[in-house]
Each structure stands twice: as structure tokens, then as C-alpha cells.
Amino acid sequence: MYNRQTIAAMVGIMLAFCAGCSHPGQRLLQARIEKDGQPVLQTRFGVPDSWDQYAAWQRLDSQVFEPVSTLKLDPNDFGQLVIKGNIRVTLVHAGKRFAAVNIEQIRLVSVSAGAKTWQLAPGEVDRTAKALNAKKE
């Protein structure tokens, strides 16, 4: 039979090993698209807290954005939206800027017909990531 001290020591050792095996934390990000300083679209998503801004930026590829203000849609470009002007895409964590780029335009596609939600058009995440990487150098 094991005595109490042996059991307590074994439990302590097991807890010490398990402490390093915990799941990583999550970072809740808010992504905002602004035109001329005014918010246009936004979304929220989580990433592992170990991810840097470049890895988190790639997650924008699968995010669904909701309008924060009225969008002027071109009736000839059904299902597509190009926002032109002084565009800023920002990732915010805990009220602080985590990553941001300034670009002249951004292309989005409608999630589904008649929906008021949008996703970045194919290639936009990579294109905007280049601007993010340019800031790094």
C-alpha cells in the first residue's frame, strides 16, 4: 500500500507535468474596414495567442464581414463590391491595434445572393498582406 506522502508526491509530479500541457490561449480580434476614416465593415474572430500579426492576417480569408454603415452597391456588379478611397484594414485586440494596412481599394464578394454580408475577394488577403509585410521591412 502507498502511504499518503507517496500519493501526494505522485499527484504533485503529475500536476507539474500537466501544467505544461495546457491548451494555448485565444486572442479575440476585431477586423475593421474603414473608408476615409469611417467604419464600413467589421467582423470578430479568434486566433491562437501564439500567432503573430501575419498569421492572424491570413485568417481574414475565411471571415464574414457585416456592414457597419450603408454600402453603395453598383447594380452592374451584383455580388461584388469594390471600395475605393483611403481604405484602412485593421485588426484590433483588447482595444489596441494588432495589425493594420492602408490601401487604395479593396474587393469583396457577397457571401450569398441577397445577403448583406461580405468576404474578401480571392487574392485580397495576399495582396493586403504584402502591404503589411512592407511595413515590417
JSON list of C-alpha atoms in Angstrom, two decimals:
[
{"chain": "A", "resi": 1, "resn": "MET", "atom": "CA", "xyz": [0.00, 0.00, 0.00]},
{"chain": "A", "resi": 2, "resn": "TYR", "atom": "CA", "xyz": [1.04, 3.53, -0.68]},
{"chain": "A", "resi": 3, "resn": "ASN", "atom": "CA", "xyz": [1.11, 5.99, 2.15]},
{"chain": "A", "resi": 4, "resn": "ARG", "atom": "CA", "xyz": [-0.30, 9.50, 1.95]},
{"chain": "A", "resi": 5, "resn": "GLN", "atom": "CA", "xyz": [3.07, 11.14, 1.35]},
{"chain": "A", "resi": 6, "resn": "THR", "atom": "CA", "xyz": [3.80, 8.92, -1.64]},
{"chain": "A", "resi": 7, "resn": "ILE", "atom": "CA", "xyz": [0.39, 9.58, -3.15]},
{"chain": "A", "resi": 8, "resn": "ALA", "atom": "CA", "xyz": [0.74, 13.34, -2.56]},
{"chain": "A", "resi": 9, "resn": "ALA", "atom": "CA", "xyz": [4.18, 13.31, -4.21]},
{"chain": "A", "resi": 10, "resn": "MET", "atom": "CA", "xyz": [2.84, 11.40, -7.23]},
{"chain": "A", "resi": 11, "resn": "VAL", "atom": "CA", "xyz": [-0.09, 13.79, -7.62]},
{"chain": "A", "resi": 12, "resn": "GLY", "atom": "CA", "xyz": [2.29, 16.77, -7.37]},
{"chain": "A", "resi": 13, "resn": "ILE", "atom": "CA", "xyz": [4.55, 15.36, -10.07]},
{"chain": "A", "resi": 14, "resn": "MET", "atom": "CA", "xyz": [1.57, 14.64, -12.35]},
{"chain": "A", "resi": 15, "resn": "LEU", "atom": "CA", "xyz": [0.24, 18.18, -11.90]},
{"chain": "A", "resi": 16, "resn": "ALA", "atom": "CA", "xyz": [3.66, 19.65, -12.70]},
{"chain": "A", "resi": 17, "resn": "PHE", "atom": "CA", "xyz": [3.80, 17.71, -15.96]},
{"chain": "A", "resi": 18, "resn": "CYS", "atom": "CA", "xyz": [0.22, 18.58, -16.90]},
{"chain": "A", "resi": 19, "resn": "ALA", "atom": "CA", "xyz": [0.73, 22.31, -16.31]},
{"chain": "A", "resi": 20, "resn": "GLY", "atom": "CA", "xyz": [2.94, 22.47, -19.39]},
{"chain": "A", "resi": 21, "resn": "CYS", "atom": "CA", "xyz": [0.38, 20.57, -21.47]},
{"chain": "A", "resi": 22, "resn": "SER", "atom": "CA", "xyz": [-2.43, 23.07, -21.25]},
{"chain": "A", "resi": 23, "resn": "HIS", "atom": "CA", "xyz": [-4.14, 24.42, -24.36]},
{"chain": "A", "resi": 24, "resn": "PRO", "atom": "CA", "xyz": [-2.86, 27.71, -25.70]},
{"chain": "A", "resi": 25, "resn": "GLY", "atom": "CA", "xyz": [-4.95, 30.80, -25.09]},
{"chain": "A", "resi": 26, "resn": "GLN", "atom": "CA", "xyz": [-7.04, 32.55, -27.69]},
{"chain": "A", "resi": 27, "resn": "ARG", "atom": "CA", "xyz": [-6.79, 36.10, -28.93]},
{"chain": "A", "resi": 28, "resn": "LEU", "atom": "CA", "xyz": [-10.14, 37.65, -29.90]},
{"chain": "A", "resi": 29, "resn": "LEU", "atom": "CA", "xyz": [-9.65, 40.01, -32.82]},
{"chain": "A", "resi": 30, "resn": "GLN", "atom": "CA", "xyz": [-11.96, 42.56, -34.36]},
{"chain": "A", "resi": 31, "resn": "ALA", "atom": "CA", "xyz": [-11.32, 43.24, -38.05]},
{"chain": "A", "resi": 32, "resn": "ARG", "atom": "CA", "xyz": [-12.50, 46.60, -39.38]},
{"chain": "A", "resi": 33, "resn": "ILE", "atom": "CA", "xyz": [-12.55, 48.01, -42.88]},
{"chain": "A", "resi": 34, "resn": "GLU", "atom": "CA", "xyz": [-12.72, 51.80, -42.93]},
{"chain": "A", "resi": 35, "resn": "LYS", "atom": "CA", "xyz": [-13.14, 54.23, -45.81]},
{"chain": "A", "resi": 36, "resn": "ASP", "atom": "CA", "xyz": [-11.91, 57.78, -45.28]},
{"chain": "A", "resi": 37, "resn": "GLY", "atom": "CA", "xyz": [-11.76, 57.15, -41.52]},
{"chain": "A", "resi": 38, "resn": "GLN", "atom": "CA", "xyz": [-15.35, 55.87, -41.27]},
{"chain": "A", "resi": 39, "resn": "PRO", "atom": "CA", "xyz": [-16.08, 52.22, -40.40]},
{"chain": "A", "resi": 40, "resn": "VAL", "atom": "CA", "xyz": [-17.74, 50.32, -43.25]},
{"chain": "A", "resi": 41, "resn": "LEU", "atom": "CA", "xyz": [-17.48, 46.59, -42.41]},
{"chain": "A", "resi": 42, "resn": "GLN", "atom": "CA", "xyz": [-16.43, 44.57, -39.40]},
{"chain": "A", "resi": 43, "resn": "THR", "atom": "CA", "xyz": [-16.13, 41.05, -38.02]},
{"chain": "A", "resi": 44, "resn": "ARG", "atom": "CA", "xyz": [-14.75, 39.22, -34.98]},
{"chain": "A", "resi": 45, "resn": "PHE", "atom": "CA", "xyz": [-12.76, 36.01, -34.82]},
{"chain": "A", "resi": 46, "resn": "GLY", "atom": "CA", "xyz": [-10.31, 34.19, -32.60]},
{"chain": "A", "resi": 47, "resn": "VAL", "atom": "CA", "xyz": [-6.77, 33.02, -33.25]},
{"chain": "A", "resi": 48, "resn": "PRO", "atom": "CA", "xyz": [-4.24, 31.25, -31.01]},
{"chain": "A", "resi": 49, "resn": "ASP", "atom": "CA", "xyz": [-2.43, 33.80, -28.87]},
{"chain": "A", "resi": 50, "resn": "SER", "atom": "CA", "xyz": [0.87, 32.45, -30.16]},
{"chain": "A", "resi": 51, "resn": "TRP", "atom": "CA", "xyz": [0.11, 33.72, -33.69]},
{"chain": "A", "resi": 52, "resn": "ASP", "atom": "CA", "xyz": [1.80, 36.87, -34.89]},
{"chain": "A", "resi": 53, "resn": "GLN", "atom": "CA", "xyz": [0.06, 39.56, -36.93]},
{"chain": "A", "resi": 54, "resn": "TYR", "atom": "CA", "xyz": [0.99, 37.94, -40.24]},
{"chain": "A", "resi": 55, "resn": "ALA", "atom": "CA", "xyz": [-0.54, 34.57, -39.33]},
{"chain": "A", "resi": 56, "resn": "ALA", "atom": "CA", "xyz": [-3.66, 36.27, -37.95]},
{"chain": "A", "resi": 57, "resn": "TRP", "atom": "CA", "xyz": [-3.96, 38.31, -41.16]},
{"chain": "A", "resi": 58, "resn": "GLN", "atom": "CA", "xyz": [-4.25, 35.11, -43.21]},
{"chain": "A", "resi": 59, "resn": "ARG", "atom": "CA", "xyz": [-7.37, 34.19, -41.20]},
{"chain": "A", "resi": 60, "resn": "LEU", "atom": "CA", "xyz": [-9.17, 37.12, -42.87]},
{"chain": "A", "resi": 61, "resn": "ASP", "atom": "CA", "xyz": [-9.55, 34.84, -45.90]},
{"chain": "A", "resi": 62, "resn": "SER", "atom": "CA", "xyz": [-12.44, 32.94, -44.28]},
{"chain": "A", "resi": 63, "resn": "GLN", "atom": "CA", "xyz": [-14.14, 35.72, -42.33]},
{"chain": "A", "resi": 64, "resn": "VAL", "atom": "CA", "xyz": [-17.61, 37.10, -43.00]},
{"chain": "A", "resi": 65, "resn": "PHE", "atom": "CA", "xyz": [-17.89, 40.88, -42.63]},
{"chain": "A", "resi": 66, "resn": "GLU", "atom": "CA", "xyz": [-21.07, 42.70, -41.69]},
{"chain": "A", "resi": 67, "resn": "PRO", "atom": "CA", "xyz": [-21.81, 46.29, -42.70]},
{"chain": "A", "resi": 68, "resn": "VAL", "atom": "CA", "xyz": [-21.49, 48.98, -40.06]},
{"chain": "A", "resi": 69, "resn": "SER", "atom": "CA", "xyz": [-22.81, 51.67, -42.39]},
{"chain": "A", "resi": 70, "resn": "THR", "atom": "CA", "xyz": [-24.79, 51.84, -45.63]},
{"chain": "A", "resi": 71, "resn": "LEU", "atom": "CA", "xyz": [-22.92, 50.49, -48.63]},
{"chain": "A", "resi": 72, "resn": "LYS", "atom": "CA", "xyz": [-23.43, 51.94, -52.09]},
{"chain": "A", "resi": 73, "resn": "LEU", "atom": "CA", "xyz": [-23.66, 48.96, -54.41]},
{"chain": "A", "resi": 74, "resn": "ASP", "atom": "CA", "xyz": [-23.14, 49.10, -58.16]},
{"chain": "A", "resi": 75, "resn": "PRO", "atom": "CA", "xyz": [-26.16, 47.37, -59.76]},
{"chain": "A", "resi": 76, "resn": "ASN", "atom": "CA", "xyz": [-23.91, 46.18, -62.61]},
{"chain": "A", "resi": 77, "resn": "ASP", "atom": "CA", "xyz": [-21.58, 44.34, -60.23]},
{"chain": "A", "resi": 78, "resn": "PHE", "atom": "CA", "xyz": [-24.10, 42.13, -58.45]},
{"chain": "A", "resi": 79, "resn": "GLY", "atom": "CA", "xyz": [-22.43, 40.13, -55.73]},
{"chain": "A", "resi": 80, "resn": "GLN", "atom": "CA", "xyz": [-19.22, 42.14, -55.88]},
{"chain": "A", "resi": 81, "resn": "LEU", "atom": "CA", "xyz": [-18.13, 45.26, -54.07]},
{"chain": "A", "resi": 82, "resn": "VAL", "atom": "CA", "xyz": [-15.07, 47.41, -54.66]},
{"chain": "A", "resi": 83, "resn": "ILE", "atom": "CA", "xyz": [-14.46, 50.06, -52.02]},
{"chain": "A", "resi": 84, "resn": "LYS", "atom": "CA", "xyz": [-12.13, 52.80, -53.27]},
{"chain": "A", "resi": 85, "resn": "GLY", "atom": "CA", "xyz": [-10.55, 55.70, -51.48]},
{"chain": "A", "resi": 86, "resn": "ASN", "atom": "CA", "xyz": [-8.46, 55.95, -48.36]},
{"chain": "A", "resi": 87, "resn": "ILE", "atom": "CA", "xyz": [-9.02, 52.37, -47.12]},
{"chain": "A", "resi": 88, "resn": "ARG", "atom": "CA", "xyz": [-7.68, 51.06, -43.82]},
{"chain": "A", "resi": 89, "resn": "VAL", "atom": "CA", "xyz": [-7.98, 47.43, -42.73]},
{"chain": "A", "resi": 90, "resn": "THR", "atom": "CA", "xyz": [-7.26, 46.98, -39.03]},
{"chain": "A", "resi": 91, "resn": "LEU", "atom": "CA", "xyz": [-7.06, 44.05, -36.64]},
{"chain": "A", "resi": 92, "resn": "VAL", "atom": "CA", "xyz": [-7.75, 45.13, -33.07]},
{"chain": "A", "resi": 93, "resn": "HIS", "atom": "CA", "xyz": [-7.08, 43.09, -29.92]},
{"chain": "A", "resi": 94, "resn": "ALA", "atom": "CA", "xyz": [-8.20, 44.28, -26.48]},
{"chain": "A", "resi": 95, "resn": "GLY", "atom": "CA", "xyz": [-8.77, 47.80, -27.78]},
{"chain": "A", "resi": 96, "resn": "LYS", "atom": "CA", "xyz": [-5.26, 48.09, -29.27]},
{"chain": "A", "resi": 97, "resn": "ARG", "atom": "CA", "xyz": [-4.20, 47.91, -32.89]},
{"chain": "A", "resi": 98, "resn": "PHE", "atom": "CA", "xyz": [-2.67, 44.50, -33.60]},
{"chain": "A", "resi": 99, "resn": "ALA", "atom": "CA", "xyz": [-2.10, 44.96, -37.36]},
{"chain": "A", "resi": 100, "resn": "ALA", "atom": "CA", "xyz": [-3.19, 47.46, -39.99]},
{"chain": "A", "resi": 101, "resn": "VAL", "atom": "CA", "xyz": [-2.68, 48.38, -43.63]},
{"chain": "A", "resi": 102, "resn": "ASN", "atom": "CA", "xyz": [-3.60, 51.43, -45.68]},
{"chain": "A", "resi": 103, "resn": "ILE", "atom": "CA", "xyz": [-4.60, 50.70, -49.27]},
{"chain": "A", "resi": 104, "resn": "GLU", "atom": "CA", "xyz": [-6.41, 52.48, -52.10]},
{"chain": "A", "resi": 105, "resn": "GLN", "atom": "CA", "xyz": [-9.10, 49.87, -52.71]},
{"chain": "A", "resi": 106, "resn": "ILE", "atom": "CA", "xyz": [-10.40, 46.53, -51.50]},
{"chain": "A", "resi": 107, "resn": "ARG", "atom": "CA", "xyz": [-12.55, 43.98, -53.32]},
{"chain": "A", "resi": 108, "resn": "LEU", "atom": "CA", "xyz": [-15.25, 41.93, -51.61]},
{"chain": "A", "resi": 109, "resn": "VAL", "atom": "CA", "xyz": [-17.77, 39.33, -52.71]},
{"chain": "A", "resi": 110, "resn": "SER", "atom": "CA", "xyz": [-21.25, 38.69, -51.36]},
{"chain": "A", "resi": 111, "resn": "VAL", "atom": "CA", "xyz": [-21.49, 35.61, -49.15]},
{"chain": "A", "resi": 112, "resn": "SER", "atom": "CA", "xyz": [-24.76, 34.63, -50.85]},
{"chain": "A", "resi": 113, "resn": "ALA", "atom": "CA", "xyz": [-27.34, 36.19, -53.13]},
{"chain": "A", "resi": 114, "resn": "GLY", "atom": "CA", "xyz": [-29.29, 38.86, -51.31]},
{"chain": "A", "resi": 115, "resn": "ALA", "atom": "CA", "xyz": [-27.11, 38.60, -48.21]},
{"chain": "A", "resi": 116, "resn": "LYS", "atom": "CA", "xyz": [-25.79, 41.72, -46.58]},
{"chain": "A", "resi": 117, "resn": "THR", "atom": "CA", "xyz": [-22.58, 40.02, -45.55]},
{"chain": "A", "resi": 118, "resn": "TRP", "atom": "CA", "xyz": [-19.27, 40.07, -47.40]},
{"chain": "A", "resi": 119, "resn": "GLN", "atom": "CA", "xyz": [-15.97, 38.23, -47.66]},
{"chain": "A", "resi": 120, "resn": "LEU", "atom": "CA", "xyz": [-12.70, 39.44, -49.07]},
{"chain": "A", "resi": 121, "resn": "ALA", "atom": "CA", "xyz": [-12.45, 38.54, -52.75]},
{"chain": "A", "resi": 122, "resn": "PRO", "atom": "CA", "xyz": [-9.98, 35.81, -53.74]},
{"chain": "A", "resi": 123, "resn": "GLY", "atom": "CA", "xyz": [-6.44, 37.19, -53.64]},
{"chain": "A", "resi": 124, "resn": "GLU", "atom": "CA", "xyz": [-7.24, 40.19, -51.42]},
{"chain": "A", "resi": 125, "resn": "VAL", "atom": "CA", "xyz": [-5.75, 38.69, -48.26]},
{"chain": "A", "resi": 126, "resn": "ASP", "atom": "CA", "xyz": [-2.45, 38.01, -50.03]},
{"chain": "A", "resi": 127, "resn": "ARG", "atom": "CA", "xyz": [-2.47, 41.42, -51.72]},
{"chain": "A", "resi": 128, "resn": "THR", "atom": "CA", "xyz": [-3.09, 43.28, -48.48]},
{"chain": "A", "resi": 129, "resn": "ALA", "atom": "CA", "xyz": [-0.60, 41.06, -46.63]},
{"chain": "A", "resi": 130, "resn": "LYS", "atom": "CA", "xyz": [2.08, 42.41, -48.97]},
{"chain": "A", "resi": 131, "resn": "ALA", "atom": "CA", "xyz": [1.31, 45.89, -47.65]},
{"chain": "A", "resi": 132, "resn": "LEU", "atom": "CA", "xyz": [1.52, 44.50, -44.11]},
{"chain": "A", "resi": 133, "resn": "ASN", "atom": "CA", "xyz": [4.89, 42.89, -44.89]},
{"chain": "A", "resi": 134, "resn": "ALA", "atom": "CA", "xyz": [6.15, 46.12, -46.46]},
{"chain": "A", "resi": 135, "resn": "LYS", "atom": "CA", "xyz": [5.62, 47.82, -43.09]},
{"chain": "A", "resi": 136, "resn": "LYS", "atom": "CA", "xyz": [7.70, 45.09, -41.44]},
{"chain": "A", "resi": 137, "resn": "GLU", "atom": "CA", "xyz": [10.80, 45.84, -43.53]}
]
